[in-house]
Coordinates of C-alpha atoms (C1' of nucleotides) in Angstrom, one line a residue:
Chain A
M1 CA 36.3 251.1 116.9
R2 CA 35.5 254.0 119.0
R3 CA 36.7 253.9 122.6
K4 CA 35.3 255.4 125.8
A5 CA 37.1 258.6 126.6
T6 CA 36.9 258.1 130.4
A7 CA 39.6 256.1 132.1
P8 CA 43.0 256.6 130.3
S9 CA 44.5 260.0 129.6
T10 CA 44.6 259.2 125.9
P11 CA 41.0 259.4 124.9
D12 CA 40.6 257.6 121.6
R13 CA 43.7 255.6 121.4
S14 CA 43.4 252.1 120.0
S15 CA 45.0 250.1 122.7
Y16 CA 45.1 246.4 123.4
H17 CA 43.6 246.9 126.9
H18 CA 40.2 248.5 126.8
G19 CA 40.2 249.9 130.3
T20 CA 36.5 250.0 130.9
L21 CA 35.4 247.0 129.0
R22 CA 33.2 245.6 131.6
Q23 CA 31.1 248.7 131.9
S24 CA 31.1 249.2 128.1
L25 CA 29.8 245.7 127.6
L26 CA 26.9 246.3 130.1
E27 CA 26.0 249.5 128.4
A28 CA 26.1 247.8 125.0
G29 CA 23.9 245.1 126.3
E30 CA 21.3 247.4 127.6
A31 CA 21.3 249.4 124.4
L32 CA 20.9 246.3 122.4
L33 CA 18.1 245.1 124.6
R34 CA 16.2 248.4 123.9
E35 CA 16.9 248.3 120.1
K36 CA 16.6 244.7 119.1
G37 CA 14.9 243.0 122.0
F38 CA 15.9 239.8 123.7
K39 CA 16.2 237.8 120.5
G40 CA 18.7 240.3 119.1
F41 CA 20.7 240.3 122.3
T42 CA 23.9 238.3 121.8
L43 CA 27.2 238.3 123.5
R44 CA 29.0 238.6 120.2
E45 CA 27.0 241.7 119.2
C46 CA 27.7 243.3 122.6
A47 CA 31.4 242.6 122.0
R48 CA 31.2 244.1 118.5
R49 CA 29.6 247.3 119.9
A50 CA 32.2 247.6 122.5
G51 CA 34.8 247.2 119.8
V52 CA 36.4 244.1 121.1
S53 CA 36.7 240.5 119.9
H54 CA 33.9 238.0 120.3
A55 CA 35.5 236.1 123.2
A56 CA 36.4 239.2 125.3
P57 CA 33.3 239.1 127.5
K58 CA 34.2 235.7 128.8
H59 CA 36.9 237.0 131.1
H60 CA 34.5 239.5 132.8
F61 CA 31.3 237.5 133.0
G62 CA 32.1 233.9 132.5
D63 CA 29.1 232.9 130.4
V64 CA 25.9 234.4 129.1
K65 CA 24.2 233.6 132.4
G66 CA 26.7 235.7 134.3
F67 CA 26.3 238.5 131.9
L68 CA 22.5 238.5 132.1
T69 CA 22.7 238.4 135.9
E70 CA 24.6 241.7 135.9
I71 CA 22.1 243.2 133.5
A72 CA 19.2 242.1 135.7
A73 CA 20.9 243.6 138.8
G74 CA 21.2 246.9 137.0
G75 CA 17.5 246.7 136.2
F76 CA 16.6 246.3 139.8
D77 CA 18.8 249.2 140.7
E78 CA 16.9 251.3 138.2
L79 CA 13.6 250.1 139.4
T80 CA 14.5 250.9 143.0
R81 CA 15.5 254.4 141.9
M82 CA 12.3 255.0 140.1
L83 CA 10.2 253.8 143.1
R84 CA 12.1 256.1 145.5
E85 CA 11.6 259.0 143.2
R86 CA 7.9 258.5 142.8
I87 CA 7.3 257.7 146.4
A88 CA 9.1 260.8 147.5
D89 CA 6.7 262.9 145.4
A90 CA 3.6 261.4 147.0
T91 CA 1.9 263.3 149.9
T92 CA -0.8 261.0 151.1
L93 CA -0.8 257.2 151.8
D94 CA -3.3 256.5 149.1
E95 CA -1.2 258.6 146.7
E96 CA 1.9 256.7 147.7
F97 CA 0.4 253.4 146.9
I98 CA -0.9 254.5 143.6
A99 CA 2.5 256.1 142.8
T100 CA 4.2 252.8 143.6
T101 CA 2.0 250.8 141.3
R102 CA 2.4 253.4 138.6
A103 CA 6.2 253.4 138.8
Y104 CA 6.3 249.6 138.7
V105 CA 4.0 249.4 135.7
E106 CA 5.7 252.2 133.8
F107 CA 9.1 250.6 134.3
A108 CA 7.8 247.3 132.9
Q109 CA 6.4 249.2 129.9
A110 CA 9.4 251.4 129.3
Q111 CA 12.0 248.6 129.6
P112 CA 10.0 245.5 128.7
E113 CA 13.0 243.3 127.7
H114 CA 14.9 244.4 130.7
F115 CA 11.9 243.7 133.0
R116 CA 11.5 240.2 131.4
I117 CA 15.1 239.3 132.2
M118 CA 14.9 240.5 135.8
F119 CA 12.1 237.9 136.4
R120 CA 13.5 234.9 134.7
D121 CA 14.9 232.7 137.3
D122 CA 16.2 230.2 134.7
L123 CA 18.4 232.8 133.1
L124 CA 20.0 234.2 136.2
C125 CA 22.4 232.7 138.7
A126 CA 20.8 232.9 142.1
E127 CA 24.1 232.7 143.9
S128 CA 25.1 236.2 142.8
D129 CA 25.4 238.6 145.7
R130 CA 25.2 241.5 143.4
L131 CA 21.8 240.4 142.1
A132 CA 20.5 239.4 145.5
T133 CA 21.4 242.7 147.0
A134 CA 19.8 244.7 144.2
M135 CA 16.6 242.6 144.5
Q136 CA 16.5 243.0 148.2
L137 CA 16.7 246.8 147.8
T138 CA 13.7 246.8 145.5
F139 CA 11.8 244.5 147.9
T140 CA 12.6 246.7 150.9
E141 CA 11.2 249.7 149.1
L142 CA 7.9 247.9 148.4
T143 CA 7.8 246.5 151.9
N144 CA 8.2 249.9 153.4
V145 CA 5.2 251.2 151.4
I146 CA 3.1 248.5 153.0
L147 CA 4.5 249.2 156.5
R148 CA 3.7 252.9 156.1
Q149 CA 0.2 252.1 155.0
R150 CA -0.2 250.2 158.2
G151 CA 1.4 252.9 160.3
E152 CA 4.2 250.7 161.4
P153 CA 7.9 251.6 161.6
E154 CA 10.0 251.1 158.5
I155 CA 12.9 248.7 158.1
R156 CA 16.3 249.0 156.6
C157 CA 17.4 246.7 153.8
E158 CA 19.8 244.6 156.0
E159 CA 16.9 243.8 158.4
V160 CA 14.8 242.3 155.7
E161 CA 16.1 238.7 156.0
R162 CA 13.8 236.9 158.3
D163 CA 12.8 240.0 160.1
Q164 CA 9.9 239.4 162.5
S165 CA 8.0 242.5 161.7
I166 CA 7.9 241.3 158.1
V167 CA 6.6 237.9 158.9
A168 CA 3.9 239.4 160.9
I169 CA 2.5 241.3 158.0
L170 CA 3.4 238.9 155.3
D171 CA -0.2 238.7 154.1
D172 CA -0.3 242.4 153.4
I173 CA 3.0 242.4 151.7
M174 CA 1.8 239.6 149.5
I175 CA -1.3 241.5 148.6
G176 CA 0.6 244.6 147.6
W177 CA 3.5 242.8 145.8
C178 CA 1.2 240.4 143.8
H179 CA -1.1 243.2 142.8
V180 CA 1.7 245.5 141.6
H181 CA 3.7 242.7 139.9
G182 CA 0.7 240.9 138.4
L183 CA -0.6 244.1 136.9
A184 CA 2.7 245.1 135.4
H185 CA 3.4 241.6 134.0
L186 CA 0.0 241.1 132.5
I187 CA 0.1 244.5 130.8
L188 CA 3.6 243.9 129.5
E189 CA 2.6 240.5 128.0
R190 CA -0.6 241.8 126.6
Q191 CA -2.8 239.4 128.5
L192 CA -5.4 241.9 129.7
P193 CA -9.0 242.0 128.7
P194 CA -9.6 244.7 126.1
V195 CA -9.1 247.8 128.1
P196 CA -8.8 251.1 126.2
A197 CA -5.4 252.6 126.9
E198 CA -7.0 255.9 128.2
L199 CA -9.0 253.9 130.8
Q200 CA -6.0 252.0 132.0
D201 CA -4.7 254.6 134.5
G202 CA -8.1 255.2 135.9
M203 CA -8.5 251.5 136.5
L204 CA -5.0 251.4 138.1
I205 CA -6.1 254.2 140.5
T206 CA -9.3 252.6 141.5
V207 CA -7.9 249.2 142.1
S208 CA -4.8 250.5 143.9
T209 CA -7.0 252.6 146.2
R210 CA -9.2 249.8 147.2
L211 CA -6.2 247.5 147.9
A212 CA -4.5 250.3 149.9
Q213 CA -7.6 250.6 152.1
L214 CA -7.7 246.8 152.5
I215 CA -4.1 246.9 153.6
Q216 CA -4.6 249.9 156.0
H217 CA -7.3 248.0 157.8
G218 CA -5.1 245.0 158.3
G219 CA -6.6 241.6 158.9
K220 CA -9.4 242.8 161.2
S221 CA -12.9 243.3 159.8
Chain B
M1 CA 12.5 205.5 114.6
R2 CA 9.3 204.5 116.4
R3 CA 6.1 205.6 114.9
K4 CA 2.7 206.4 116.4
A5 CA 0.4 203.3 116.0
T6 CA -2.7 205.5 115.6
A7 CA -3.5 206.6 112.1
P8 CA -2.4 204.0 109.5
S9 CA -3.3 200.4 109.6
T10 CA 0.3 199.5 109.5
P11 CA 1.5 200.4 113.0
D12 CA 5.3 200.7 112.9
R13 CA 6.1 200.8 109.2
S14 CA 8.8 203.2 108.2
S15 CA 7.1 205.3 105.7
Y16 CA 8.0 208.5 104.0
H17 CA 4.9 210.2 105.2
H18 CA 4.6 210.3 108.9
G19 CA 0.8 210.7 109.1
T20 CA 0.6 212.3 112.5
L21 CA 3.7 214.4 112.4
R22 CA 2.1 217.6 113.6
Q23 CA 0.8 216.1 116.8
S24 CA 3.9 214.1 117.3
L25 CA 6.0 217.2 117.1
L26 CA 3.9 219.0 119.7
E27 CA 4.1 216.1 122.1
A28 CA 7.8 215.9 121.6
G29 CA 8.0 219.7 122.3
E30 CA 6.1 219.4 125.5
A31 CA 8.1 216.4 126.7
L32 CA 11.3 218.3 125.9
L33 CA 10.1 221.3 127.8
R34 CA 9.6 219.2 130.9
E35 CA 12.9 217.4 130.6
K36 CA 15.4 219.9 129.5
G37 CA 13.6 223.2 130.0
F38 CA 13.4 226.1 127.5
K39 CA 17.1 226.2 126.8
G40 CA 17.1 222.5 125.7
F41 CA 14.0 223.1 123.6
T42 CA 14.9 223.2 119.9
L43 CA 13.1 222.5 116.7
R44 CA 15.8 220.1 115.6
E45 CA 15.6 218.1 118.8
C46 CA 11.8 217.9 118.4
A47 CA 12.2 216.6 114.9
R48 CA 14.8 214.1 116.1
R49 CA 12.3 212.8 118.7
A50 CA 9.6 212.5 116.2
G51 CA 11.9 210.6 113.9
V52 CA 12.0 213.0 111.0
S53 CA 14.5 215.3 109.5
H54 CA 15.5 218.6 110.9
A55 CA 13.5 220.7 108.4
A56 CA 10.3 218.7 108.6
P57 CA 8.6 221.0 111.2
K58 CA 8.8 223.9 108.8
H59 CA 5.8 222.8 106.7
H60 CA 3.6 222.5 109.7
F61 CA 4.5 225.4 111.8
G62 CA 6.4 227.8 109.6
D63 CA 9.0 229.0 112.1
V64 CA 9.8 228.6 115.8
K65 CA 7.3 231.3 116.7
G66 CA 4.5 229.4 115.1
F67 CA 5.5 226.3 116.9
L68 CA 5.7 228.0 120.3
T69 CA 2.3 229.6 119.6
E70 CA 0.7 226.1 119.4
I71 CA 2.6 224.9 122.5
A72 CA 1.3 228.0 124.4
A73 CA -2.3 227.4 123.2
G74 CA -2.1 223.8 124.5
G75 CA -0.9 225.2 127.8
F76 CA -3.9 227.5 128.1
D77 CA -6.2 224.5 127.3
E78 CA -4.6 222.5 130.1
L79 CA -4.9 225.5 132.5
T80 CA -8.5 225.9 131.7
R81 CA -9.1 222.2 132.3
M82 CA -7.4 222.4 135.7
L83 CA -9.4 225.5 136.7
R84 CA -12.7 223.9 135.8
E85 CA -11.9 220.8 137.7
R86 CA -10.9 222.6 140.9
I87 CA -13.8 225.0 140.7
A88 CA -16.3 222.2 140.3
D89 CA -15.0 220.7 143.5
A90 CA -15.5 223.8 145.5
T91 CA -18.7 224.2 147.6
T92 CA -18.6 227.8 148.9
L93 CA -17.6 231.0 147.2
D94 CA -14.6 231.5 149.4
E95 CA -13.5 228.0 148.7
E96 CA -13.9 228.6 145.0
F97 CA -11.7 231.6 145.0
I98 CA -9.0 229.8 147.0
A99 CA -9.3 226.8 144.7
T100 CA -8.9 229.0 141.6
T101 CA -5.7 230.6 143.1
R102 CA -4.3 227.2 144.0
A103 CA -5.0 225.7 140.6
Y104 CA -3.3 228.6 138.9
V105 CA -0.3 228.6 141.2
E106 CA 0.1 224.8 141.0
F107 CA -0.1 224.8 137.2
A108 CA 2.8 227.3 137.1
Q109 CA 4.8 225.3 139.5
A110 CA 4.1 221.9 137.8
Q111 CA 4.8 223.2 134.3
P112 CA 7.1 226.1 134.8
E113 CA 8.6 226.2 131.3
H114 CA 5.2 225.8 129.7
F115 CA 3.8 228.6 131.9
R116 CA 6.7 230.9 130.9
I117 CA 6.1 230.5 127.2
M118 CA 2.3 231.2 127.6
F119 CA 3.1 234.6 129.0
R120 CA 5.8 235.7 126.6
D121 CA 4.2 238.0 124.1
D122 CA 7.5 238.4 122.2
L123 CA 7.7 234.6 121.5
L124 CA 4.1 234.2 120.3
C125 CA 2.2 235.4 117.3
A126 CA -0.7 237.4 118.5
E127 CA -2.6 236.9 115.2
S128 CA -3.2 233.2 115.9
D129 CA -6.9 232.4 116.3
R130 CA -6.0 229.2 118.0
L131 CA -4.1 230.9 120.7
A132 CA -6.6 233.8 121.1
T133 CA -9.4 231.3 121.6
A134 CA -7.5 229.3 124.2
M135 CA -6.6 232.4 126.1
Q136 CA -10.1 233.7 126.0
L137 CA -11.4 230.4 127.5
T138 CA -9.0 230.7 130.4
F139 CA -10.0 234.3 130.9
T140 CA -13.7 233.5 130.8
E141 CA -13.2 230.9 133.5
L142 CA -11.5 233.5 135.8
T143 CA -14.0 236.1 135.0
N144 CA -16.9 233.9 136.0
V145 CA -15.3 233.2 139.3
I146 CA -15.4 236.9 139.9
L147 CA -19.0 237.2 138.6
R148 CA -20.1 234.4 140.9
Q149 CA -18.4 236.1 143.9
R150 CA -20.5 239.1 143.2
G151 CA -23.7 237.2 142.7
E152 CA -24.0 238.2 139.1
P153 CA -24.9 236.1 136.1
E154 CA -22.1 234.3 134.3
I155 CA -21.1 234.8 130.7
R156 CA -20.1 232.5 127.9
C157 CA -16.8 232.7 126.2
E158 CA -18.2 234.3 123.0
E159 CA -19.6 237.1 124.9
V160 CA -16.4 238.2 126.5
E161 CA -15.3 240.5 123.8
R162 CA -16.4 244.0 124.9
D163 CA -19.2 242.6 127.0
Q164 CA -20.8 245.4 129.0
S165 CA -21.2 243.4 132.2
I166 CA -17.4 242.8 132.1
V167 CA -16.6 246.5 131.7
A168 CA -18.8 247.2 134.7
I169 CA -16.8 245.1 137.0
L170 CA -13.4 245.5 135.4
D171 CA -11.9 246.7 138.6
D172 CA -12.9 243.5 140.4
I173 CA -11.6 241.3 137.5
M174 CA -8.3 243.1 137.7
I175 CA -8.0 242.6 141.4
G176 CA -8.6 238.9 141.1
W177 CA -6.6 238.3 137.9
C178 CA -3.6 240.3 139.1
H179 CA -3.6 238.6 142.5
V180 CA -3.7 235.2 141.0
H181 CA -1.2 235.8 138.3
G182 CA 1.2 237.9 140.3
L183 CA 1.4 235.3 143.0
A184 CA 1.9 232.4 140.5
H185 CA 4.6 234.3 138.6
L186 CA 6.5 235.5 141.7
I187 CA 6.6 232.0 143.2
L188 CA 7.7 230.6 139.9
E189 CA 10.5 233.0 139.4
R190 CA 11.6 232.7 143.1
Q191 CA 11.1 236.4 143.8
L192 CA 9.2 236.0 147.0
P193 CA 10.5 236.9 150.5
P194 CA 11.8 233.9 152.4
V195 CA 8.6 232.1 153.1
P196 CA 8.9 228.5 154.4
A197 CA 7.2 226.2 151.9
E198 CA 4.9 224.8 154.6
L199 CA 3.5 228.3 155.3
Q200 CA 2.9 229.1 151.7
D201 CA -0.5 227.5 151.3
G202 CA -1.7 229.0 154.5
M203 CA -0.7 232.4 153.3
L204 CA -2.4 231.7 150.0
I205 CA -5.6 230.9 151.8
T206 CA -5.5 234.0 154.0
V207 CA -4.7 236.4 151.2
S208 CA -7.3 234.9 148.8
T209 CA -10.0 235.0 151.4
R210 CA -9.5 238.6 152.1
L211 CA -9.5 239.5 148.5
A212 CA -12.6 237.4 147.9
Q213 CA -14.4 239.4 150.6
L214 CA -13.2 242.6 149.0
I215 CA -14.6 241.5 145.7
Q216 CA -17.9 240.4 147.1
H217 CA -18.5 243.7 148.7
G218 CA -17.9 245.5 145.4
G219 CA -16.8 249.1 145.3
K220 CA -19.2 250.2 148.0
S221 CA -18.1 250.7 151.6
Chain C
dA1 C1' -5.1 201.6 83.7
dG2 C1' -1.8 205.9 83.3
dT3 C1' -0.9 210.6 84.4
dT4 C1' -0.9 214.7 86.9
dT5 C1' -1.2 217.3 90.9
dC6 C1' 0.0 218.6 95.4
dA7 C1' 1.0 218.1 100.2
dT8 C1' 4.7 216.3 102.7
dT9 C1' 9.5 215.1 103.8
dT10 C1' 14.5 215.0 102.9
dT11 C1' 19.0 216.7 101.7
dG12 C1' 22.4 220.0 101.7
dA13 C1' 23.9 224.5 102.5
dC14 C1' 24.5 229.1 105.0
dA15 C1' 25.1 232.5 108.5
dT16 C1' 25.1 232.9 113.6
dT17 C1' 25.8 231.7 118.1
dG18 C1' 28.2 230.3 122.8
dT19 C1' 32.2 228.2 124.5
dC20 C1' 36.8 226.7 124.7
dA21 C1' 42.0 226.4 124.3
dA22 C1' 46.2 228.6 123.1
dG23 C1' 48.6 232.3 122.2
dA24 C1' 49.5 237.5 122.1
dT25 C1' 49.9 241.9 124.5
dC26 C1' 50.6 244.9 128.1
dA27 C1' 50.9 246.9 133.1
dA28 C1' 52.8 246.4 137.4
dT29 C1' 55.7 244.3 140.6
dT30 C1' 59.8 242.3 141.8
Chain D
dA1 C1' 65.5 244.1 133.5
dA2 C1' 62.8 240.1 134.1
dT3 C1' 58.7 238.0 135.5
dT4 C1' 54.2 237.5 136.7
dG5 C1' 49.3 237.9 136.0
dA6 C1' 45.4 240.1 134.1
dT7 C1' 43.3 241.1 129.8
dC8 C1' 42.3 240.5 125.0
dT9 C1' 42.7 238.0 120.3
dT10 C1' 42.6 234.2 117.1
dG11 C1' 41.0 230.1 115.5
dA12 C1' 38.2 226.2 116.0
dC13 C1' 34.0 223.4 117.2
dA14 C1' 29.4 221.7 117.5
dA15 C1' 24.6 223.4 117.4
dT16 C1' 20.8 226.0 115.8
dG17 C1' 17.0 228.3 112.6
dT18 C1' 16.0 229.0 108.0
dC19 C1' 16.0 228.4 103.1
dA20 C1' 16.0 226.4 98.3
dA21 C1' 15.8 222.4 95.6
dA22 C1' 14.9 217.8 95.1
dA23 C1' 12.6 213.4 96.3
dT24 C1' 8.5 210.8 97.7
dG25 C1' 4.1 209.1 97.8
dA26 C1' -1.1 209.7 98.1
dA27 C1' -5.0 211.1 95.9
dA28 C1' -7.5 213.0 92.1
dC29 C1' -8.3 213.1 87.3
dT30 C1' -8.7 211.4 82.4

DNA sequence: AGTTTCATTTTGACATTGTCAAGATCAATT
DNA sequence: AATTGATCTTGACAATGTCAAAATGAAACT
């Protein structure tokens, strides 16, 4: 029955109107995801944790699909943030590519259930602008890594849609994007051949470095 | 109330014992997956389609996790079959690598819900020998593609576990495996940049060819 | 033959879940 | 002061996974 002490002047007053219910539900959802995983993730439990009745979420998110869409968008925001942070720390191009791969993989390992939802087209509503924008921001970050590898000018998020410079290097984007995502997903779902954990990062470095060189050289030779 | 006309001499007799219930349930599950997707996939509906009561599956599969594990194993069997078929048709090494990627991607697109379950560690029980074997067969097929690319002798499935020749080329295996899986998964979950469908296969060919060359050359140069 | 054993299937029950419709509550505008 | 509209609650419904206990029938045993 505890309430968030943020919005109203009365901090812990039990009032009919929650005030920040939408945000509280999202936070409850993310916490639940971490603690109980996807199978323990229910709308009713989120409502319980936010201290409201079981039907309260409906007004803010419609149905469970709408709720998951917001959760996924938040995941892409966080992933974008992590990518930017790591990329900023890198000093060379090779290092940047490795840092990107590492950040992506580590996000998937640190927030496995969150990551799974982000890449479940059947659970999300594709019409959501909120989600589309968050995804595009992540994609822009990854694309710019490739563009820098090739010594070409970066793009801004708004230019991504059907941008010509992107189409021109689509092959390279695909190589980088598939590499990074495939690795993260396979590790997450434990589908990899038996690699000792301590060798994993070394392998990540070797593979990333070779792919980075391939991308730097472009299609030629 | 229709019964399978396979096992007993009496084809359509309504009998207390089903005879081939286990197999019928699996078939019902796969059909359900294709028709209604994962959200329409329930144990009770499978039982209904097999013409038995709602609790009948319990004796054969334990719980839903056990059931999904069998479904996933069947998916890996089918994927292995498709890979072998396509690989056998290829005549050159480059062609073989492309064919492998195509088969993997096409499987994911043709059986999306099946594919999703196969790569959901949280839904499957990792202790299942049936599943582990089926996965290892798929992995062996992919590994041998890489080994042939590098002109090295192939391995048999039983040798995969901790095989030295695998550890030696782990980097190359990872490049191929991540590429193929990342591409398939991203296409399936509609996370790709806006690529016109007719350009998709061309891109797949270009990317696969460049990666195949990278693998053929090994780590050197 | 008759009996027993055991795998298989049914029946009935329980706690949970997502969703919906109707009503209650409260803030803000008129 | 009255009304409007957003926000939340209550109560209900059908469905699901799982469980325990009982029913069924096939096969083994005496």
